[in-house]
PDB file of C-alpha atoms in Angstrom:
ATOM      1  CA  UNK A   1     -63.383  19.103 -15.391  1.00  0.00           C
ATOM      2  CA  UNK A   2     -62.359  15.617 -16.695  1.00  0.00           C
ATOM      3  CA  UNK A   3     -66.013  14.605 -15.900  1.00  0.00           C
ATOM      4  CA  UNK A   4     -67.037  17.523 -18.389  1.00  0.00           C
ATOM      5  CA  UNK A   5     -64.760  16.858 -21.266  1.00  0.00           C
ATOM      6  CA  UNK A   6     -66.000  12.940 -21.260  1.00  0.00           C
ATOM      7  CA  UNK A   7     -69.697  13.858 -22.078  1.00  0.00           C
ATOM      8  CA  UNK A   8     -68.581  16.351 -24.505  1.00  0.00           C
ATOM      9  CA  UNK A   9     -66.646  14.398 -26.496  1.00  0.00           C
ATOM     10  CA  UNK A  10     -68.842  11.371 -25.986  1.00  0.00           C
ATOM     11  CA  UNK A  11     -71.989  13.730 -27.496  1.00  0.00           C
ATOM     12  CA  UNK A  12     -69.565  14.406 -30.485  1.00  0.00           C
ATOM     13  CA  UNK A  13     -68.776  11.274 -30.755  1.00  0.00           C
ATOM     14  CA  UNK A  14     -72.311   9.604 -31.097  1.00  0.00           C
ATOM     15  CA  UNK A  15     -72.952  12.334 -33.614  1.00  0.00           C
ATOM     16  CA  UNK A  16     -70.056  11.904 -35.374  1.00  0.00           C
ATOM     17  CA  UNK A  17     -70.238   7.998 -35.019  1.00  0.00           C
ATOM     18  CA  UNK A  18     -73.219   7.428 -36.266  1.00  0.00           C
ATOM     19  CA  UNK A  19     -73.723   3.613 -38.135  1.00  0.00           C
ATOM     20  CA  UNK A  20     -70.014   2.829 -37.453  1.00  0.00           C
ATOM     21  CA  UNK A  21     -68.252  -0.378 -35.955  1.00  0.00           C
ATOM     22  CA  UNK A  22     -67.839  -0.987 -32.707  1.00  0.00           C
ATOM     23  CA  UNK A  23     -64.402   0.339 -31.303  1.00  0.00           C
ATOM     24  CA  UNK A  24     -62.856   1.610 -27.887  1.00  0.00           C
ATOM     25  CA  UNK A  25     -61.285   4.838 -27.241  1.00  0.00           C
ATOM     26  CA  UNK A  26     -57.689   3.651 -27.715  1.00  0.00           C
ATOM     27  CA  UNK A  27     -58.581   3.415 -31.375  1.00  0.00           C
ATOM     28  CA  UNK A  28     -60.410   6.970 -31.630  1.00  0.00           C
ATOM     29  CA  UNK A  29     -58.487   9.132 -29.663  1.00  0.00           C
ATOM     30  CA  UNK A  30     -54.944  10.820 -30.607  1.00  0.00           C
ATOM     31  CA  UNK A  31     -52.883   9.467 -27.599  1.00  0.00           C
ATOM     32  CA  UNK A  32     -49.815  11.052 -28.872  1.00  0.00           C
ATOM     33  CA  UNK A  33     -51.617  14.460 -28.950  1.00  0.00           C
ATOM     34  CA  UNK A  34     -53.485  14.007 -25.570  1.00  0.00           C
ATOM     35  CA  UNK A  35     -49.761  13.499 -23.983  1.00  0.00           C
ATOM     36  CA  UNK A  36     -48.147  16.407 -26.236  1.00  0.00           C
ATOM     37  CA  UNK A  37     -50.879  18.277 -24.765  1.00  0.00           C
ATOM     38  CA  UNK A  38     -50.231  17.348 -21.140  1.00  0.00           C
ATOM     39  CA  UNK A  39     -46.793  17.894 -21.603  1.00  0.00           C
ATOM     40  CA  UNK A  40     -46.585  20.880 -23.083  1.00  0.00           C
ATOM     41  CA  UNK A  41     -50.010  22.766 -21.265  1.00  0.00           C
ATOM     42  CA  UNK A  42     -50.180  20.621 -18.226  1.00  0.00           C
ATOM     43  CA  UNK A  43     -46.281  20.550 -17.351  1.00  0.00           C
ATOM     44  CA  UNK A  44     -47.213  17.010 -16.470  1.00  0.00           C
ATOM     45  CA  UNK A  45     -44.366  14.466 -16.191  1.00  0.00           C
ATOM     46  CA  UNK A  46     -44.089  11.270 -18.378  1.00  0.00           C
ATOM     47  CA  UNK A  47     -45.456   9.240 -15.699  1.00  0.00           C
ATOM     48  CA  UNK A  48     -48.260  10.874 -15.064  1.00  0.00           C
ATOM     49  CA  UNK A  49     -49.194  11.855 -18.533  1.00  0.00           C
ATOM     50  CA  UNK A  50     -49.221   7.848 -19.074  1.00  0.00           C
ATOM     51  CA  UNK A  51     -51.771   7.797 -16.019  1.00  0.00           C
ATOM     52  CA  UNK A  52     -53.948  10.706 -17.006  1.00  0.00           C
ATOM     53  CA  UNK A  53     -54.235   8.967 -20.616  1.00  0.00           C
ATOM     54  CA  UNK A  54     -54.817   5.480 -19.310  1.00  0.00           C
ATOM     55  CA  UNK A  55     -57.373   6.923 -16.885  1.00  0.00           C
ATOM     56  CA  UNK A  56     -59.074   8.816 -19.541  1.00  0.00           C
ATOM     57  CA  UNK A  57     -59.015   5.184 -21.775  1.00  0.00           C
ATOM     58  CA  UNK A  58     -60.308   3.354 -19.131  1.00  0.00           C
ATOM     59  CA  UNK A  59     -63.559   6.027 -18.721  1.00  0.00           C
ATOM     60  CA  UNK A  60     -64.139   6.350 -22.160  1.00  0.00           C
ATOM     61  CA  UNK A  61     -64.263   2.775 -22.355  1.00  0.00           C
ATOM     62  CA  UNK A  62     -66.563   2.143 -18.901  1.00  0.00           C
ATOM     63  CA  UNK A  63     -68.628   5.009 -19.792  1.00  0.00           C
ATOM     64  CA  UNK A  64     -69.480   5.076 -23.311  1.00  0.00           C
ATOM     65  CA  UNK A  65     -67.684   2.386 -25.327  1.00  0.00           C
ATOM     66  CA  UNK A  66     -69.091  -0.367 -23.145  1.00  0.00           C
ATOM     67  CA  UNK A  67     -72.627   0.708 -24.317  1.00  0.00           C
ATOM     68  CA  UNK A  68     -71.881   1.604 -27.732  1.00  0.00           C
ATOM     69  CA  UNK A  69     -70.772  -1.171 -28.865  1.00  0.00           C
ATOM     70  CA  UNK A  70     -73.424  -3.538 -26.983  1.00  0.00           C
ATOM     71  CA  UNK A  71     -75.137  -2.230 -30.387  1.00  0.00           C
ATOM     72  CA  UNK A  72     -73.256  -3.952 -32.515  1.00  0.00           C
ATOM     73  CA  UNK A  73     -71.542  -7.549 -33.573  1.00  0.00           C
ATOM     74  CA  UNK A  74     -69.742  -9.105 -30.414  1.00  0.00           C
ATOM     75  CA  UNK A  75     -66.939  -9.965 -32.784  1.00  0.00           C
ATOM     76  CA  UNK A  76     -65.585  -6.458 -32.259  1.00  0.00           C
ATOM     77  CA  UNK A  77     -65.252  -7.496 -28.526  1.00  0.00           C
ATOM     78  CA  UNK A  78     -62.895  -9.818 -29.719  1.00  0.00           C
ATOM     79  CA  UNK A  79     -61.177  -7.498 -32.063  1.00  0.00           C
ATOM     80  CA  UNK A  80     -60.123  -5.136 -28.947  1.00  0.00           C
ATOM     81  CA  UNK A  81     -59.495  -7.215 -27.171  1.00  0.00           C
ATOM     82  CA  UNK A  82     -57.078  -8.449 -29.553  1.00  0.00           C
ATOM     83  CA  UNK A  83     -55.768  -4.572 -30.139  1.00  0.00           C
ATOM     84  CA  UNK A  84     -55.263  -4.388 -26.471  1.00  0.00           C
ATOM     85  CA  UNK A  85     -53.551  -7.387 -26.116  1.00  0.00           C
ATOM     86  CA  UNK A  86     -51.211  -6.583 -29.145  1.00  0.00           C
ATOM     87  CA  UNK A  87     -50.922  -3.262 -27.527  1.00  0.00           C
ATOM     88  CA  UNK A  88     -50.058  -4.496 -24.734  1.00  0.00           C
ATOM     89  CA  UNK A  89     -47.397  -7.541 -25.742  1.00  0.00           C
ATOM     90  CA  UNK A  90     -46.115  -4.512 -27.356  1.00  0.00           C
ATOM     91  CA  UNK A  91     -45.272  -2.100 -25.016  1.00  0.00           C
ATOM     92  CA  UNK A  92     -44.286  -5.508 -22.275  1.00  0.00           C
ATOM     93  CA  UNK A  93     -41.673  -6.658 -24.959  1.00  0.00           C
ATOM     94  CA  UNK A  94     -40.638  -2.619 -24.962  1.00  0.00           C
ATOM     95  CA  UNK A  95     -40.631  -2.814 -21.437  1.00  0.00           C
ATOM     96  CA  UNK A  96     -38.947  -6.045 -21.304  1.00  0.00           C
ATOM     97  CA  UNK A  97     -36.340  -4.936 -23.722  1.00  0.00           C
ATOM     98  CA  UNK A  98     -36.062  -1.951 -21.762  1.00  0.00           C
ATOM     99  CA  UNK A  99     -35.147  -3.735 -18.602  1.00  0.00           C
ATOM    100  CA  UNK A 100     -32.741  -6.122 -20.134  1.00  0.00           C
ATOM    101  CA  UNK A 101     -30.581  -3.466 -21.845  1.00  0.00           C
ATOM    102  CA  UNK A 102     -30.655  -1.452 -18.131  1.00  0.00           C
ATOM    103  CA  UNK A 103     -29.524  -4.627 -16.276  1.00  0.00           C
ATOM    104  CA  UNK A 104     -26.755  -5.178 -19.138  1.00  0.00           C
ATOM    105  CA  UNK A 105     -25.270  -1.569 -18.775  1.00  0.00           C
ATOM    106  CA  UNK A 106     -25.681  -2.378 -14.795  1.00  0.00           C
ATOM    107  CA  UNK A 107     -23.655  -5.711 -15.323  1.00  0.00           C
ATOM    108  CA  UNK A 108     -21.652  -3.990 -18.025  1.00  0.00           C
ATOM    109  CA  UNK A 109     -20.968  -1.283 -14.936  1.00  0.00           C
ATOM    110  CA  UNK A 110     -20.621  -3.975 -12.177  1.00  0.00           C
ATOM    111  CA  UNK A 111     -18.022  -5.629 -14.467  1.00  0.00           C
ATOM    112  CA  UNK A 112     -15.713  -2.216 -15.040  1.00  0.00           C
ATOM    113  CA  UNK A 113     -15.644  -1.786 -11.667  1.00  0.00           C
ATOM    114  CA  UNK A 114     -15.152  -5.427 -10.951  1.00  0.00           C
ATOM    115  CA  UNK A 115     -12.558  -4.634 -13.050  1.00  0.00           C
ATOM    116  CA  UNK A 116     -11.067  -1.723 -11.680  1.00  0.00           C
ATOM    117  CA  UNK A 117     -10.950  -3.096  -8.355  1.00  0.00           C
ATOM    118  CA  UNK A 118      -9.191  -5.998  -9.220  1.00  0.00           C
ATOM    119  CA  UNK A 119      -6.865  -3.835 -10.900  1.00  0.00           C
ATOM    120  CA  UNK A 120      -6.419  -2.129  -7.755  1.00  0.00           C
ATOM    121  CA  UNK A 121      -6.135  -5.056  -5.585  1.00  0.00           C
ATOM    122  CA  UNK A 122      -3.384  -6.312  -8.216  1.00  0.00           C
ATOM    123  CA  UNK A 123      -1.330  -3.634  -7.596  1.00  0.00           C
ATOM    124  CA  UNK A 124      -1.469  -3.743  -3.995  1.00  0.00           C
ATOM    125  CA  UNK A 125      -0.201  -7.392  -4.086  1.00  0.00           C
ATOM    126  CA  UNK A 126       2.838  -5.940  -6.004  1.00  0.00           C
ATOM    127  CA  UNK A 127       3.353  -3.346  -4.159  1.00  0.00           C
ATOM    128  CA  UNK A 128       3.299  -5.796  -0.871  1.00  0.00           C
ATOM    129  CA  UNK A 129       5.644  -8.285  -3.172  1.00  0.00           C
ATOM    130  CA  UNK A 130       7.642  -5.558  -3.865  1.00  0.00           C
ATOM    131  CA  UNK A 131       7.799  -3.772  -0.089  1.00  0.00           C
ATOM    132  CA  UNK A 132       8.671  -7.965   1.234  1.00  0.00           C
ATOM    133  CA  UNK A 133      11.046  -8.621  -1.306  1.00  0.00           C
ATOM    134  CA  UNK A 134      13.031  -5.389  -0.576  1.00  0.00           C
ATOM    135  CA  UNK A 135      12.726  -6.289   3.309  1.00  0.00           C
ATOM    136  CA  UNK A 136      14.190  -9.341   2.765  1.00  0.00           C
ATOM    137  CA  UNK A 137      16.834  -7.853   0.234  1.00  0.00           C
ATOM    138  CA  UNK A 138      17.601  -5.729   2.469  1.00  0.00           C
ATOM    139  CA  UNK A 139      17.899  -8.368   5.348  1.00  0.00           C
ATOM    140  CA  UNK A 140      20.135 -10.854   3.502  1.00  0.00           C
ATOM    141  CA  UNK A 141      22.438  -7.536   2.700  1.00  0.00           C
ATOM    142  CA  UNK A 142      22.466  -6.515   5.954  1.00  0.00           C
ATOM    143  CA  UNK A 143      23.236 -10.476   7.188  1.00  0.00           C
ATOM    144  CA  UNK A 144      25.709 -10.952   4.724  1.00  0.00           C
ATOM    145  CA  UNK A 145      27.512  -6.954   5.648  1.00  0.00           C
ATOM    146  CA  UNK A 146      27.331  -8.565   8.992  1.00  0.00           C
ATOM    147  CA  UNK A 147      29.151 -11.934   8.048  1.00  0.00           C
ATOM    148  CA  UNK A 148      31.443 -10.044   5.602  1.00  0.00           C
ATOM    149  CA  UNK A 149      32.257  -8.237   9.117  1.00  0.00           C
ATOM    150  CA  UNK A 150      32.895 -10.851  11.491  1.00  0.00           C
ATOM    151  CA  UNK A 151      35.376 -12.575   8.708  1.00  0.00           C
ATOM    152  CA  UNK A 152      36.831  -9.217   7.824  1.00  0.00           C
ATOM    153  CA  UNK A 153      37.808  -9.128  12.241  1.00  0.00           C
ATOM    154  CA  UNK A 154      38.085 -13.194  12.441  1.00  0.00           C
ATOM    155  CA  UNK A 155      40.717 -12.562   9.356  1.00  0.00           C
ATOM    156  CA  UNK A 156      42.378  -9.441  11.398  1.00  0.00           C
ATOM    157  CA  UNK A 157      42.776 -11.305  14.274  1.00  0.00           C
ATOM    158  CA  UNK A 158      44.418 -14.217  12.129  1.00  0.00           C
ATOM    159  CA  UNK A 159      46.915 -11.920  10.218  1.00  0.00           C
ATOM    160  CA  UNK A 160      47.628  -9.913  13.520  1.00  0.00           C
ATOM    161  CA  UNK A 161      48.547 -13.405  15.366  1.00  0.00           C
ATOM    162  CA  UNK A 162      50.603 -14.730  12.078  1.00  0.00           C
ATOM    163  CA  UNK A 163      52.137 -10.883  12.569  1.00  0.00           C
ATOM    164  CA  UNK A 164      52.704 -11.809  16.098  1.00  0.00           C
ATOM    165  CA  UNK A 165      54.439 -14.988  15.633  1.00  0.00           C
ATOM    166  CA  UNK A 166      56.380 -13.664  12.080  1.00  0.00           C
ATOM    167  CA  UNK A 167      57.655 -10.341  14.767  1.00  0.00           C
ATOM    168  CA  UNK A 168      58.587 -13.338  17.453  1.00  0.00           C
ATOM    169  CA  UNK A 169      60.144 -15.109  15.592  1.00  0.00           C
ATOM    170  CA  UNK A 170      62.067 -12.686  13.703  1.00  0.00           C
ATOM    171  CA  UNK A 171      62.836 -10.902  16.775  1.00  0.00           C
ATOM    172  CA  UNK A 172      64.072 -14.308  18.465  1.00  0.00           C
ATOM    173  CA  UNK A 173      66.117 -15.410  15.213  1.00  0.00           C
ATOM    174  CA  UNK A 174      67.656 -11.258  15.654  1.00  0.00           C
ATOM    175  CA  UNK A 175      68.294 -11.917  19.108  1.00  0.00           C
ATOM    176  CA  UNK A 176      69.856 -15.123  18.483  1.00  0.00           C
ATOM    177  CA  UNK A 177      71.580 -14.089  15.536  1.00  0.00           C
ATOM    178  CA  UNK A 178      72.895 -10.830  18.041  1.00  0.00           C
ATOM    179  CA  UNK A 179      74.012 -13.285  20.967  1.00  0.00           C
ATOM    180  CA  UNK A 180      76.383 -15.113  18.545  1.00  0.00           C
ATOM    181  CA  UNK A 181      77.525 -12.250  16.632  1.00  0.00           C
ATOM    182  CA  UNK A 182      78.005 -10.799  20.487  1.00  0.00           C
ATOM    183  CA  UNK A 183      79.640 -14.036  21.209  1.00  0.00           C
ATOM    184  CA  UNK A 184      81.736 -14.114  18.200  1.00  0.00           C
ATOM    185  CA  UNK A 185      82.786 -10.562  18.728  1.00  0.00           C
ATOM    186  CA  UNK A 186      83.855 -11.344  22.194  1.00  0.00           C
ATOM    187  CA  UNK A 187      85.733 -14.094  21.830  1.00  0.00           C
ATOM    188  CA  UNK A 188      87.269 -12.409  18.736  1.00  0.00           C
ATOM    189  CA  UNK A 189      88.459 -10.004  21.014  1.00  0.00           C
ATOM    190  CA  UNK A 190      89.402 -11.734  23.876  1.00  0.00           C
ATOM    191  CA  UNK A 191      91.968 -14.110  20.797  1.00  0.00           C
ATOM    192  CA  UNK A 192      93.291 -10.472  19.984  1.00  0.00           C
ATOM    193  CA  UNK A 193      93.885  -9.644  23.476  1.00  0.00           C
ATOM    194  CA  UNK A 194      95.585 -12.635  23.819  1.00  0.00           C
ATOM    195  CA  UNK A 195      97.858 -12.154  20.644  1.00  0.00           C
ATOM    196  CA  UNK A 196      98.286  -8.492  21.800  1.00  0.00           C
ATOM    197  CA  UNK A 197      99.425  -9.529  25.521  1.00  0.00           C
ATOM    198  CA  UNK A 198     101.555 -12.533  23.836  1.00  0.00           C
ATOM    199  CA  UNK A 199     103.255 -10.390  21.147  1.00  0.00           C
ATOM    200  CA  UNK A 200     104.004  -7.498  24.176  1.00  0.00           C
ATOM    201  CA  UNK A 201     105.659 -10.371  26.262  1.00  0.00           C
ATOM    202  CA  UNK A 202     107.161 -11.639  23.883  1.00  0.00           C
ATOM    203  CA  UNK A 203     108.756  -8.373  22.768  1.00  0.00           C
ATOM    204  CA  UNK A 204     109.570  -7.446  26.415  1.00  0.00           C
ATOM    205  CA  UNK A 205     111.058 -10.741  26.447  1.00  0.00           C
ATOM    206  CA  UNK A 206     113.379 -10.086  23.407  1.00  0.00           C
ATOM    207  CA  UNK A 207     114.191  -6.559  24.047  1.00  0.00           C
ATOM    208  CA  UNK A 208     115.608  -8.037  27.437  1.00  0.00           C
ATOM    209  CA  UNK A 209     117.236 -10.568  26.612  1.00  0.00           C
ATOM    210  CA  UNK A 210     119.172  -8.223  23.238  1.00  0.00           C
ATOM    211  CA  UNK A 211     120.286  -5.559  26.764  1.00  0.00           C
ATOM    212  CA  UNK A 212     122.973  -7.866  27.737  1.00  0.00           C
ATOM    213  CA  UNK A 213     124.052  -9.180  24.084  1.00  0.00           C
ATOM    214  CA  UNK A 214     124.801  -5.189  23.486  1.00  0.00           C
ATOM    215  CA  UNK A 215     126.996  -4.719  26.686  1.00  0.00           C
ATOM    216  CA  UNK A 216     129.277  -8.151  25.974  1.00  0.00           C
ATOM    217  CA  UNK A 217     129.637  -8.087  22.524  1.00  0.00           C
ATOM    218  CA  UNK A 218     132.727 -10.906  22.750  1.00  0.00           C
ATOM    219  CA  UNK A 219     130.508 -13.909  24.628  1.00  0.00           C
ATOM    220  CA  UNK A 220     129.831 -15.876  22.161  1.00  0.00           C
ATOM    221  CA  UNK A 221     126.405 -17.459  24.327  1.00  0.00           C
ATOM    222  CA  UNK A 222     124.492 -14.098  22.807  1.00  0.00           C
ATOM    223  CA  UNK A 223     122.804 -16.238  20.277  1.00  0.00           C
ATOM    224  CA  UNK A 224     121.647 -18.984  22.548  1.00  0.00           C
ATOM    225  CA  UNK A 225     118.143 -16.441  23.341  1.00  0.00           C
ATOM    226  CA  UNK A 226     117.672 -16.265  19.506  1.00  0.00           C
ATOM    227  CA  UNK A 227     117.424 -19.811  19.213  1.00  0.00           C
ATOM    228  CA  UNK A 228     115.196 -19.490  21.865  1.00  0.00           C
ATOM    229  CA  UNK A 229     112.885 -17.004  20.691  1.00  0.00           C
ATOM    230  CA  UNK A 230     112.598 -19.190  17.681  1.00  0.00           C
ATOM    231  CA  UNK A 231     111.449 -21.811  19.033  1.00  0.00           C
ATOM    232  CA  UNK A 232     109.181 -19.860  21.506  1.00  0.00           C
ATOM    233  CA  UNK A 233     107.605 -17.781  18.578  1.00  0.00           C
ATOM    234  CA  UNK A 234     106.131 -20.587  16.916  1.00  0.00           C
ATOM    235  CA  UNK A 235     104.713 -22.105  19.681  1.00  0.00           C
ATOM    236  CA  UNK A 236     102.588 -18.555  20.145  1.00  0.00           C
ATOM    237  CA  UNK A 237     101.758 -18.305  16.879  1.00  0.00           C
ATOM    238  CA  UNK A 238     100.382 -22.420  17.015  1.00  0.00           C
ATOM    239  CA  UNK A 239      98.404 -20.854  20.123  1.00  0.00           C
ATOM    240  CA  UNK A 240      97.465 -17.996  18.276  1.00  0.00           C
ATOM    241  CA  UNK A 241      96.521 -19.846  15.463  1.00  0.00           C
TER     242      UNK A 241
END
């Protein structure tokens, strides 16, 4: 079929291009309609409407174009050769453009997620700072509870020794403080005793000795006891004293 269209239009195109310059097919054919064409009829894809055109360039060119313009100046040579080259720089620079603005949005890609990931990796670290640094708060609390402990029982036993010794000694001074008061009390007692036992004697003593003064009221040797309970009483009372 391809075969069939090519001498068609190549018949038209002698008849048609009659006493004109030498030119190729990229200069006489609609490329923008062939592909609309293919597109749109064919349901070909861009690719291959590119290869379908390029193919049908390239036979027009081998198959007629060659010989046609053999007739002519070889300065048209040049001048396709020149189209095709311009043609050509053109669509490479398209290309190359092409490719440099998809490896920028590839870099421009690899850098967000670059990014991202650092972003993630940063706040791992903090959250690992974070996790160690509450560890280790957590540590030096529980150390210091535990220090705070031991003093709070080292200070216990302290105060319940100084309690110790303070109840001791309180309870020796009491004792001692009892034993004399004890002592006191005794010997208090035992000087009343004495007084008590003295003053009874001495009273027995008297009332005896006034008996007989009562029944011989003339004698006058009743008063000789008086003098001697005076002198008696004093004495006592020195030894009471």
């Amino acid at each position: 079929h391809s075969i069939g269209l090519l001498d068609r239009f190549s018949e038209d195109f002698i008849t048609q291009g009659n006493g004109l310059k030498p030119t190729t097919s990229q200069n006489q054919l609609d490329t923008i309609k062939f592909y609309q064409m293919l597109r749109e009829r064919g349901n070909f894809s861009d690719e291959q409407c590119k290869i379908i055109i390029a193919l049908l360039l390239q036979l027009l060119n081998d198959q007629f174009y060659s010989c046609y313009n053999d007739l002519f100046l070889r300065d048209m040579e040049l001048n396709k050769q020149s189209h095709l080259f311009s043609s050509l720089e053109t669509e490479l620079k398209f290309a190359i453009q092409n490719s440099r603005d998809t490896q920028l949005n590839e870099h421009h890609l690899q850098l967000l997620k670059l990014k991202r990931e650092l972003n993630s990796i940063h706040d791992e670290l903090n959250e690992i700072i974070i996790d160690l640094l509450q560890k280790d708060a957590k540590l030096e609390f529980n150390n210091q509870k535990l220090e705070n402990t031991l003093l709070y029982r080292q200070l216990n036993l302290k105060l319940n020794d100084c309690s110790n010794k303070i109840q001791t000694k309180i309870l020796g001074d009491i004792r001692s403080h009892i034993e004399n008061l004890r002592w006191q009390t005794t010997r208090s007692g035992l000087l009343v005793i004495l007084v008590l036992v003295c003053s009874i004697m001495i009273g027995v003593s008297a009332s005896k000795k006034e008996r007989p003064g009562l029944q011989e009221p003339e004698e006058p040797e009743i008063l000789a006891p008086k003098e001697d309970i005076d002198t008696t009483f004093p004495q006592d009372q020195h030894d009471i004293d």
